[in-house]
mmCIF file of C-alpha atoms and ligand atoms in Angstrom:
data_model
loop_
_atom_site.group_PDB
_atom_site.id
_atom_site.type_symbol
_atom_site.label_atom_id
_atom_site.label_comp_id
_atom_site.label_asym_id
_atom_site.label_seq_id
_atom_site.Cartn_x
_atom_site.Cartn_y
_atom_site.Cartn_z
ATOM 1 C CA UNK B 1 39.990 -0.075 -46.828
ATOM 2 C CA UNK B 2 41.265 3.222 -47.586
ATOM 3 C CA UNK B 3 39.863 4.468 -51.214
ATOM 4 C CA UNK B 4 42.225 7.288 -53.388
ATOM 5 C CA UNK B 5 39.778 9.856 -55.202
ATOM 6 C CA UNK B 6 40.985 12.529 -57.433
ATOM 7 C CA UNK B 7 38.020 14.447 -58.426
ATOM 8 C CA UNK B 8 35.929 16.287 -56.138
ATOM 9 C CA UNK B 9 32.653 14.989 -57.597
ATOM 10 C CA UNK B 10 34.041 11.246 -56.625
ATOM 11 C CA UNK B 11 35.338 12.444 -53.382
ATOM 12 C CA UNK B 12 31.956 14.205 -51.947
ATOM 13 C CA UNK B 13 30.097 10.652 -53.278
ATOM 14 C CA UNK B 14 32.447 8.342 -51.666
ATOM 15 C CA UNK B 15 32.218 10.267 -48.681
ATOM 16 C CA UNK B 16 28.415 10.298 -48.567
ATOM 17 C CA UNK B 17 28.459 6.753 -48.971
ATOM 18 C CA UNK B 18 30.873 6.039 -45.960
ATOM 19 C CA UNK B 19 28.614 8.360 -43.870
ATOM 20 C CA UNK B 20 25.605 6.225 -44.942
ATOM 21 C CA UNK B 21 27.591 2.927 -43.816
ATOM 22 C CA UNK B 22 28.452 4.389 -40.443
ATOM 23 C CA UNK B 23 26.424 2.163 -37.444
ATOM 24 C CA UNK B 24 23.558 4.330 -36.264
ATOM 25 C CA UNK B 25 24.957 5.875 -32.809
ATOM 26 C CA UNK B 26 22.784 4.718 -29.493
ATOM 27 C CA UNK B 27 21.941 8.217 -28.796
ATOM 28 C CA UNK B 28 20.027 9.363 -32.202
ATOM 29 C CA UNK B 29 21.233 13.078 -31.582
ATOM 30 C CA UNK B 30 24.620 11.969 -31.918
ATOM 31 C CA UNK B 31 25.897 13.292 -35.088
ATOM 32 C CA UNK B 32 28.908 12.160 -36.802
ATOM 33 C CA UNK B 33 32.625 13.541 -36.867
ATOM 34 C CA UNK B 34 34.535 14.071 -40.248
ATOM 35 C CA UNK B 35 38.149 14.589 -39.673
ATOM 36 C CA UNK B 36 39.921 16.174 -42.029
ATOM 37 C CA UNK B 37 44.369 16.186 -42.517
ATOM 38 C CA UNK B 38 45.159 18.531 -45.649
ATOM 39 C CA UNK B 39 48.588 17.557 -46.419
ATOM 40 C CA UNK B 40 50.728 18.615 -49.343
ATOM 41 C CA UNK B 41 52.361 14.936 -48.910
ATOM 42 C CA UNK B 42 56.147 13.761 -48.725
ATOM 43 C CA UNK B 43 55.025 12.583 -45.203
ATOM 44 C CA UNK B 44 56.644 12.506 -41.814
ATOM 45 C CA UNK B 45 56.109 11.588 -38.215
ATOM 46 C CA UNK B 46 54.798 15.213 -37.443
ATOM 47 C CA UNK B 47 51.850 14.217 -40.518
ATOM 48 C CA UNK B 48 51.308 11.025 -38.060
ATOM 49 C CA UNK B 49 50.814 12.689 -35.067
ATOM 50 C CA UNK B 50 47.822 14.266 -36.949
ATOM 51 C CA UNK B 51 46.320 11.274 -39.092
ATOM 52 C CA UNK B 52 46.070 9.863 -35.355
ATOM 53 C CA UNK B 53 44.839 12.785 -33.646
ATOM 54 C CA UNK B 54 42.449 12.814 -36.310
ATOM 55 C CA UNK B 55 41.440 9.354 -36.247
ATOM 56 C CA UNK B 56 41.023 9.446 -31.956
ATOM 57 C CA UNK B 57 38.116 11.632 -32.429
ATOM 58 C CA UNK B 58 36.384 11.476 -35.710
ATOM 59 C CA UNK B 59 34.541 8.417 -37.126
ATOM 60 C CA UNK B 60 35.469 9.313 -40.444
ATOM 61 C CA UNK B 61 38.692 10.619 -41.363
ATOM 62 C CA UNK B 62 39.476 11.959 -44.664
ATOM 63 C CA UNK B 63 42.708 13.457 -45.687
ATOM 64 C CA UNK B 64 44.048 15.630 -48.412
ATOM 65 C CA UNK B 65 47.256 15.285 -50.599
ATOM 66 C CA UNK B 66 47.952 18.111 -52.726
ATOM 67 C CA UNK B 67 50.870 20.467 -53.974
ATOM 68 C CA UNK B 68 49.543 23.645 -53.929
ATOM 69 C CA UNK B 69 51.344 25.917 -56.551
ATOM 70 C CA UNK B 70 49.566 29.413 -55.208
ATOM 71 C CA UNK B 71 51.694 29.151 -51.588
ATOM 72 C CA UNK B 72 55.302 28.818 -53.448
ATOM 73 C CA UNK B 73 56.796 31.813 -54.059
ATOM 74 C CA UNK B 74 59.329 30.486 -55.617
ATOM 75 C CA UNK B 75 58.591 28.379 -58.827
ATOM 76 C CA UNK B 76 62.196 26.512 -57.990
ATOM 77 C CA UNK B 77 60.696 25.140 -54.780
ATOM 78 C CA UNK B 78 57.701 23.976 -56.076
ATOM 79 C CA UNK B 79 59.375 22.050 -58.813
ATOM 80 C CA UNK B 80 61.310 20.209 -55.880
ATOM 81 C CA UNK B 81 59.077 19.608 -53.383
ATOM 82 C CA UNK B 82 59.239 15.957 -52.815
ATOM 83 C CA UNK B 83 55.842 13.958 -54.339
ATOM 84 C CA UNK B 84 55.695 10.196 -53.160
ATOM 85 C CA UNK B 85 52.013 9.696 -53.321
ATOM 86 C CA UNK B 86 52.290 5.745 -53.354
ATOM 87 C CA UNK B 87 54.012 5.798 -50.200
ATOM 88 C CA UNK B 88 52.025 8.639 -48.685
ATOM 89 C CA UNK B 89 48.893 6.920 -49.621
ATOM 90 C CA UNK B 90 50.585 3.822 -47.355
ATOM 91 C CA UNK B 91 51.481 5.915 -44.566
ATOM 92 C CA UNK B 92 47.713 7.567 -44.374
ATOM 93 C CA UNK B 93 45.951 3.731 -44.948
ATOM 94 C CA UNK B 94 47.925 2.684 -41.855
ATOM 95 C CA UNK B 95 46.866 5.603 -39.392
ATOM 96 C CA UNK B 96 43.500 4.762 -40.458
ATOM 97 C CA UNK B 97 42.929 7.329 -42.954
ATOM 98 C CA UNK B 98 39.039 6.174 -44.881
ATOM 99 C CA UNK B 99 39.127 8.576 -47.573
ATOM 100 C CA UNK B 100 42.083 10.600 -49.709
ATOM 101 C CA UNK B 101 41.677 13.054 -51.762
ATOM 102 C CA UNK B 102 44.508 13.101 -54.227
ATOM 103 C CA UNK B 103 43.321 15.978 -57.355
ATOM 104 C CA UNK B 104 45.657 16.933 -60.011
ATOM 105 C CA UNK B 105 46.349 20.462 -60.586
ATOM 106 C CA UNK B 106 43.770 20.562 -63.825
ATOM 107 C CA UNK B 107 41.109 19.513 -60.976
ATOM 108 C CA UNK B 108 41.863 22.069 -58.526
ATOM 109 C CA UNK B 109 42.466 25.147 -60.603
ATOM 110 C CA UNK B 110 40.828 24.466 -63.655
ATOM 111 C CA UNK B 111 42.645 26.549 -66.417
ATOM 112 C CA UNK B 112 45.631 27.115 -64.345
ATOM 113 C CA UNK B 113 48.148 29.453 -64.717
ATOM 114 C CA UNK B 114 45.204 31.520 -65.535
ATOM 115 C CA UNK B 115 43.296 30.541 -62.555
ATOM 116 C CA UNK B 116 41.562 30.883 -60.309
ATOM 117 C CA UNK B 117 40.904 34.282 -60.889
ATOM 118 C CA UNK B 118 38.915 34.549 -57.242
ATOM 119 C CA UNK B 119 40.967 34.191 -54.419
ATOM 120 C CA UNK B 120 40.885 34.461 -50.643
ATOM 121 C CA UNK B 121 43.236 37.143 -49.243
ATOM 122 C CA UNK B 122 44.810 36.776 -45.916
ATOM 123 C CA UNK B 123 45.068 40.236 -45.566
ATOM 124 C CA UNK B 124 48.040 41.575 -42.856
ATOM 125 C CA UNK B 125 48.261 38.229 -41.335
ATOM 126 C CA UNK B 126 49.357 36.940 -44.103
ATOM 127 C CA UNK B 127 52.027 39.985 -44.466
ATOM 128 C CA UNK B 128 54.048 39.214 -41.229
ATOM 129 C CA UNK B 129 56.987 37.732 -40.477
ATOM 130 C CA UNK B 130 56.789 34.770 -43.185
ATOM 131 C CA UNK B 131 54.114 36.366 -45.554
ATOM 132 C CA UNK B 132 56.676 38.824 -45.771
ATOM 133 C CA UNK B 133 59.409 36.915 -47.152
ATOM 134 C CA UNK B 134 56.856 35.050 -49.136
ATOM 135 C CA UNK B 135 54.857 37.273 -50.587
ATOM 136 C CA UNK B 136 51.513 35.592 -51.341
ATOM 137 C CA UNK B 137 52.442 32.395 -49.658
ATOM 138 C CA UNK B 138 49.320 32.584 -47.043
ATOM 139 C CA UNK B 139 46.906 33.839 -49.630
ATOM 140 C CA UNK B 140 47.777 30.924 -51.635
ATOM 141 C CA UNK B 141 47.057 28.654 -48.511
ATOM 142 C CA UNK B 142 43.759 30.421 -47.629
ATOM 143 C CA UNK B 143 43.159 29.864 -51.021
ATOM 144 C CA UNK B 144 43.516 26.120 -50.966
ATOM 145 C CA UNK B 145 42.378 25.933 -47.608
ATOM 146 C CA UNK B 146 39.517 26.999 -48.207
ATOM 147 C CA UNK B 147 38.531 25.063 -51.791
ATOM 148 C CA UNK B 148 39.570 21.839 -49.551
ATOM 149 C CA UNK B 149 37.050 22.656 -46.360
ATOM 150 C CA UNK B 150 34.208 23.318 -49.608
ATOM 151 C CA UNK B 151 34.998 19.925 -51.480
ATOM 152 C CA UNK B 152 35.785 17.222 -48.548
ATOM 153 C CA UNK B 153 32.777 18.878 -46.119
ATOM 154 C CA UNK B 154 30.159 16.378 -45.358
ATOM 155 C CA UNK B 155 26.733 17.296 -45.708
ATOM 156 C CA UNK B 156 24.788 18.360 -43.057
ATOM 157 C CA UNK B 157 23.900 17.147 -39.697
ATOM 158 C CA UNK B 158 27.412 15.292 -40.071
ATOM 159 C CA UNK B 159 30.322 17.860 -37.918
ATOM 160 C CA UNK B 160 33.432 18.552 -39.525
ATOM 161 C CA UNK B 161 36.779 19.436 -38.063
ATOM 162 C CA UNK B 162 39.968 19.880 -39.298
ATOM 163 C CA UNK B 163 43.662 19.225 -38.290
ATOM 164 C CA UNK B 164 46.883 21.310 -38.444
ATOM 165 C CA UNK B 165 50.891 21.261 -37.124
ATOM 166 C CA UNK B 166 51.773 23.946 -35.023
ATOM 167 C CA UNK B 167 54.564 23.918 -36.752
ATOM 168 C CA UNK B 168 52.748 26.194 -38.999
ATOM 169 C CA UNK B 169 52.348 28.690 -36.432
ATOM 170 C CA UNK B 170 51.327 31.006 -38.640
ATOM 171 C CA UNK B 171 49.211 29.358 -40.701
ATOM 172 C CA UNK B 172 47.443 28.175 -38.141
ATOM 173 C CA UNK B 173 46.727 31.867 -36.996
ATOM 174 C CA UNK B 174 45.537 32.815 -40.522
ATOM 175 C CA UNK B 175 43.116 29.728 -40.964
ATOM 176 C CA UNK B 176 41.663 29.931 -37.392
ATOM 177 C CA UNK B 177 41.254 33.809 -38.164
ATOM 178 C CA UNK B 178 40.066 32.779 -41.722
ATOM 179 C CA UNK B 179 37.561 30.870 -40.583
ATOM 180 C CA UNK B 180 36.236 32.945 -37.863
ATOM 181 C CA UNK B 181 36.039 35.821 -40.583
ATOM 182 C CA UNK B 182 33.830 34.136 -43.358
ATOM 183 C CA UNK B 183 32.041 31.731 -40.681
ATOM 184 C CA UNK B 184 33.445 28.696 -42.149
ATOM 185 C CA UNK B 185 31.743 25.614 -40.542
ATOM 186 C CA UNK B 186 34.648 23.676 -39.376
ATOM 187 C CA UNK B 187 36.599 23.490 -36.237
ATOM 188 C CA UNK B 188 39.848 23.813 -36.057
ATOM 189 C CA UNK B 189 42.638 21.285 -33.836
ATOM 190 C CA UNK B 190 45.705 21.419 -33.745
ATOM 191 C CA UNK B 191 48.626 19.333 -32.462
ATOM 192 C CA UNK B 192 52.108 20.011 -31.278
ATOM 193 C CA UNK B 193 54.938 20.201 -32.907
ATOM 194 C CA UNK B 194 57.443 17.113 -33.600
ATOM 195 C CA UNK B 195 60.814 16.956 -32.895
ATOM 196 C CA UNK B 196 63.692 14.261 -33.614
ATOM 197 C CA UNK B 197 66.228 13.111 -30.062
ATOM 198 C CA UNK B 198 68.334 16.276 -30.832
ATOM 199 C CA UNK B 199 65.299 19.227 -30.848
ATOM 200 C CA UNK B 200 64.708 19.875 -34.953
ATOM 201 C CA UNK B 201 61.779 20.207 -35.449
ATOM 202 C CA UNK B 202 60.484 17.333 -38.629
ATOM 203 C CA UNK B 203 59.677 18.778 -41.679
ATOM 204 C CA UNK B 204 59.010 17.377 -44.642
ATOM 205 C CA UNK B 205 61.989 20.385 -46.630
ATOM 206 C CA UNK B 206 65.036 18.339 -44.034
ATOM 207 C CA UNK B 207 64.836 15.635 -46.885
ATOM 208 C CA UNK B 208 67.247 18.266 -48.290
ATOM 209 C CA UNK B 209 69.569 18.822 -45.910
ATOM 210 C CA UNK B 210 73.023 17.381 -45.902
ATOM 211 C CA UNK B 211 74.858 16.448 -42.565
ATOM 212 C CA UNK B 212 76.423 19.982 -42.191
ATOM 213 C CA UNK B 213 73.193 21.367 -42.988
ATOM 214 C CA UNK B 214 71.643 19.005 -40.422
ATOM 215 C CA UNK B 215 74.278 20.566 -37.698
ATOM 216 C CA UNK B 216 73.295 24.028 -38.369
ATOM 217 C CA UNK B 217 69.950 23.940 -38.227
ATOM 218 C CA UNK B 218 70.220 22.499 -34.774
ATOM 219 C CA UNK B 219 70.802 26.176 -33.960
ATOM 220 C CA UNK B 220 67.494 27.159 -34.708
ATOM 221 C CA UNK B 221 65.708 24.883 -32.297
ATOM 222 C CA UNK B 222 68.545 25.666 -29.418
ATOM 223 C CA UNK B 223 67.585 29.674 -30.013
ATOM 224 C CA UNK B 224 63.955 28.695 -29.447
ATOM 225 C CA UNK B 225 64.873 26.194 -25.782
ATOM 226 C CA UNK B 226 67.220 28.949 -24.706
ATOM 227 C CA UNK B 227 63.949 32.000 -24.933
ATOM 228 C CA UNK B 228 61.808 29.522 -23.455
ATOM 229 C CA UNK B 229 63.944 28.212 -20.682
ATOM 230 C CA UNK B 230 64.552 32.222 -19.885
ATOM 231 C CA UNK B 231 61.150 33.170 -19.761
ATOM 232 C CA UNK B 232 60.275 30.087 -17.534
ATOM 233 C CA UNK B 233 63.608 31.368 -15.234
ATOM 234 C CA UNK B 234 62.028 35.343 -15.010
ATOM 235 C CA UNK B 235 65.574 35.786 -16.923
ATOM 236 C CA UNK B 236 65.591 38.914 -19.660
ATOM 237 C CA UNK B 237 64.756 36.969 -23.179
ATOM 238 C CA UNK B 238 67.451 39.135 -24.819
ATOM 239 C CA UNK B 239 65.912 38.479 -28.414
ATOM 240 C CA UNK B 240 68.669 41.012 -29.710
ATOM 241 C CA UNK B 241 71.354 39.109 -28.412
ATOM 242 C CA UNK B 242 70.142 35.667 -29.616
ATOM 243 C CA UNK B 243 69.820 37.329 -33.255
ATOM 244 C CA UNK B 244 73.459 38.508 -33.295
ATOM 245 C CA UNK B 245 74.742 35.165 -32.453
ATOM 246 C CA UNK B 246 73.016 33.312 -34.851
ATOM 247 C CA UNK B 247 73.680 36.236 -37.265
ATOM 248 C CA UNK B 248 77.308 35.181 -37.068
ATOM 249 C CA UNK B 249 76.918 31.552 -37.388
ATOM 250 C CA UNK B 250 78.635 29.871 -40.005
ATOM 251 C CA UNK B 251 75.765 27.931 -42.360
ATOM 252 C CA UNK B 252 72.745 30.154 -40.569
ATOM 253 C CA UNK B 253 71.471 32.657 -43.020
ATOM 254 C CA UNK B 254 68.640 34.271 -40.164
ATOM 255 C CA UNK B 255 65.755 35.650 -41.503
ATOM 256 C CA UNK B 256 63.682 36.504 -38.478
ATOM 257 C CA UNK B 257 63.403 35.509 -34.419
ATOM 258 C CA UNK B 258 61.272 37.092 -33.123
ATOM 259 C CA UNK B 259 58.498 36.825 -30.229
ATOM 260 C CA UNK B 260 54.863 37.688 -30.707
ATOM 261 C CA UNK B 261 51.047 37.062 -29.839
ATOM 262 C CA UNK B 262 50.336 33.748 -31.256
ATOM 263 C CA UNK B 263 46.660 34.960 -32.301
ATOM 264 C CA UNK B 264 47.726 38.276 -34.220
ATOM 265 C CA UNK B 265 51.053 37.658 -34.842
ATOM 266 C CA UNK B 266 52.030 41.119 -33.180
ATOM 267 C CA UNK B 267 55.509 41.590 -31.906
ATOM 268 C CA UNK B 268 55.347 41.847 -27.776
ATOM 269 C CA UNK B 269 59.021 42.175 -27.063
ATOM 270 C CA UNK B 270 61.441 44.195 -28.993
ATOM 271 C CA UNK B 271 63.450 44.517 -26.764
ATOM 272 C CA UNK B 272 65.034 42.871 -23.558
ATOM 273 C CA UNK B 273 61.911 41.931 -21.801
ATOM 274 C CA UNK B 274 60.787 39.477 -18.996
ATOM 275 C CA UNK B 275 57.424 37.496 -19.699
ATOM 276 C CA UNK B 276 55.569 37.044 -16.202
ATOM 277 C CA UNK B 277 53.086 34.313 -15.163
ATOM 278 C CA UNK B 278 50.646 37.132 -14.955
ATOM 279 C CA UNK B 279 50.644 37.971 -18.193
ATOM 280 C CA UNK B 280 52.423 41.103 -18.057
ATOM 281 C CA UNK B 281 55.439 41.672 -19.572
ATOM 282 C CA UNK B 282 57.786 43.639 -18.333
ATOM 283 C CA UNK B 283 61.023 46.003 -18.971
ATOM 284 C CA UNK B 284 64.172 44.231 -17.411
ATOM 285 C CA UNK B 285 64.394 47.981 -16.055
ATOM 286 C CA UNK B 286 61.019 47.874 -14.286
ATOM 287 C CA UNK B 287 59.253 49.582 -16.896
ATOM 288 C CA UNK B 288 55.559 48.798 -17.104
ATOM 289 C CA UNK B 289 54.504 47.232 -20.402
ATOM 290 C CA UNK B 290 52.650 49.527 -23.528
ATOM 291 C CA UNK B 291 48.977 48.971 -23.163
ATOM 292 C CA UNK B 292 48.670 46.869 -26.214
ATOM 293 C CA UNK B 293 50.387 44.412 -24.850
ATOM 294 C CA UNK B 294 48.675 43.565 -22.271
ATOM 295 C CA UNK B 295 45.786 42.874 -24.153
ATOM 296 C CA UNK B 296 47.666 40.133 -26.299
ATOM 297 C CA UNK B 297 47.738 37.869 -23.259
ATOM 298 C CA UNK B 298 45.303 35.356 -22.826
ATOM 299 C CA UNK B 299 44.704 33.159 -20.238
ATOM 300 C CA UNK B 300 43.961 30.204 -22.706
ATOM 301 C CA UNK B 301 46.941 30.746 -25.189
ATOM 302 C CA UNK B 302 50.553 30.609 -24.372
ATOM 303 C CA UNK B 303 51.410 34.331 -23.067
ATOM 304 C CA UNK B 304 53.760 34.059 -26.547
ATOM 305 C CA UNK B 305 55.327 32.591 -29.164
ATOM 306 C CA UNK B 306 58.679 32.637 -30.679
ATOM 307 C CA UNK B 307 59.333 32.315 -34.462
ATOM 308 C CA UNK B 308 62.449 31.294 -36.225
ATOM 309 C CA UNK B 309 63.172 31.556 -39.852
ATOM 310 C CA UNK B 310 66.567 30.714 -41.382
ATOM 311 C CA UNK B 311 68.064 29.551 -44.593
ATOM 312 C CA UNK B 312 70.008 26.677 -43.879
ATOM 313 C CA UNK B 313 71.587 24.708 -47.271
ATOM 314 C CA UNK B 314 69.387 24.820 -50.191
ATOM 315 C CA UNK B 315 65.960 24.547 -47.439
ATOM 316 C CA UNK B 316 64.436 27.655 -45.458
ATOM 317 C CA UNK B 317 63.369 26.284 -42.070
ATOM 318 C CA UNK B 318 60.704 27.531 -39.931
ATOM 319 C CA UNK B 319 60.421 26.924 -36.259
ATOM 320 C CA UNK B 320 58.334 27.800 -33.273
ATOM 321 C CA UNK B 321 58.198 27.356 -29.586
ATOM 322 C CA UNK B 322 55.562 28.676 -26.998
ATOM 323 C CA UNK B 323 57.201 31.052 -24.233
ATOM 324 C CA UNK B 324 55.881 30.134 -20.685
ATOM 325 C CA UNK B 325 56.112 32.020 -17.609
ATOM 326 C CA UNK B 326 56.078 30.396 -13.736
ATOM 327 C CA UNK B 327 54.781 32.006 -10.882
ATOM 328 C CA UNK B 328 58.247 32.873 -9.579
ATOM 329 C CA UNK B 329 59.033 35.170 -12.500
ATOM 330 C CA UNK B 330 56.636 37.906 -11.458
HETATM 331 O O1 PAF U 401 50.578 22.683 -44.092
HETATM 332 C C1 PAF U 401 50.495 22.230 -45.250
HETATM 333 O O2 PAF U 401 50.927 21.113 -45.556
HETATM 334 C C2 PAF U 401 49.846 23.092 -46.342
HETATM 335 O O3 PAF U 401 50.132 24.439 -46.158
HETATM 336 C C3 PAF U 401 48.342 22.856 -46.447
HETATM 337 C C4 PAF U 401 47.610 23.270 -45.182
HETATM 338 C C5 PAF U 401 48.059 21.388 -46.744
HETATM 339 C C6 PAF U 401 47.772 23.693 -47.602
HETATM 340 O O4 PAF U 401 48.365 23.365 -48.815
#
């Protein structure tokens, strides 16, 4: 049965006593999995996809539900993000969630708006693309992030790992780079993005958006097939020209598109580029590639990655899609 703790105290003592219940494995050097999900609720098939990633591999899985104030710039947004922690909790009981830890905001940031007064910076990560128009916003994850991985840990030799959307693109650049920084003993998984039968990707802001709304931000996910189904072709990505169009479109207020290095969030094609299976990208005019770029590539990470921001309605959306090269492009 799945048990709802708000304190940490009650949380680390529940979860010691579902380690100690666990059957002992055949193998005695077989140490237990904790799985972690930190969610900030208002749940959706994409949250699924996790809670059952998450409960495939680990023989505990624990998840988090939490509103965290320090990633909203914008106090407006914070007020309405949606909060349905009955059904939530429902949701995470039936993909098998063991243990959720629900804190208030008292319990988190003790003292808050004053607090916490120590924080954990994502430094220029955290300034790109989105950390620029939210200033603060990834600090404020790391932040949480971080408090979560320190509260709903289980004690040694028990592993730990913990699950994220690449949705969150971004974030999930700064937390894998946050925790190879400060040594942070978790892993982190991730799983792919979820998308409804006409390409938008499921978030849990769409709750917001009104049919219109729902039409325009269509375009977002159509920008993001069109790059990828050009740099699969060898075709020019033309990022410029995909920004002008959706520029002009009615109900599309663009922020960014652009594509970069899904580790370091660099830009790697400012301008009309082809991506090539070999991981060097190219001029449409034959120019070589700067140096820098070539380093980005990596044989075990998509070559890149294409972000979208827009504001669409009263919602900003955020969007990603890997860019793929085949061995006819080069
Ligand atoms: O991705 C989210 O839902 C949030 O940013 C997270 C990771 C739970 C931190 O509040």
């Amino acid at each position: 049965m799945t048990r709802v703790l708000t304190t940490a105290r009650d949380f680390r003592q529940a979860l010691a006593e579902s380690l100690a219940k666990l059957p002992a494995p055949a193998d005695p050097s077989e140490t237990p999995l904790v799985s972690l999900v930190p969610t900030m609720g208002a749940l959706h098939s994409g949250h699924a996809a996790l809670l059952d990633s998450a409960r495939a591999s680990g023989d505990i899985v624990v998840a988090s539900i939490f509103v965290n104030p320090l990633q909203f710039d914008d106090d407006a947004d914070y007020q309405h993000y949606p909060r349905s922690l009955e059904q939530d909790a429902e949701l995470m009981s039936a993909h098998g969630v063991d243990l959720i830890f629900a804190p208030d905001l008292q319990e988190m940031y003790p003292g808050y708006p004053e607090g916490p007064l120590v924080r954990v910076t994502a430094g220029e990560l955290g300034r790109k693309w989105e950390g620029g128009f939210r200033p603060g916003h990834f600090d404020g994850v790391a932040t949480v992030v971080t408090k979560l991985f320190t509260i709903m840990s289980p004690p040694a030799p028990a592993r730990f790992e913990a699950w994220f959307g690449e949705k969150d693109a971004e974030q999930l650049a700064v937390i894998r780079r946050m925790v190879g920084d400060l040594n942070l003993p978790v892993g982190i998984r991730a799983v792919p993005i979820v998308r409804d039968e006409n390409g938008l990707a499921l978030s849990s802001r769409n709750q917001r958006l009104s049919a219109q709304n729902y039409d325009d931000a269509l375009h977002l996910s159509r920008a993001l097939f069109t790059l990828a189904d050009r740099a699969r072709e060898g075709q020019p990505l033309d990022v410029q020209g995909l920004r002008e169009q959706l520029k002009a479109t009615p109900g599309v207020g663009l922020d960014y598109l652009v594509v970069v290095d899904p580790l370091n969030l660099q830009e790697l094609i400012p301008g009309d580029r082809v991506l090539t299976s070999s991981g060097v990208l190219q001029c449409a005019d034959g120019d070589g590639a700067p140096q820098g770029m070539l380093d980005a590539v990596r044989r075990d990470a998509p070559e890149a990655l294409a972000l979208i921001a827009a504001r669409v309605g009263p919602v900003r959306l955020i969007d990603n899609m890997e860019l793929r090269a085949t061995a006819s492009a080069t």
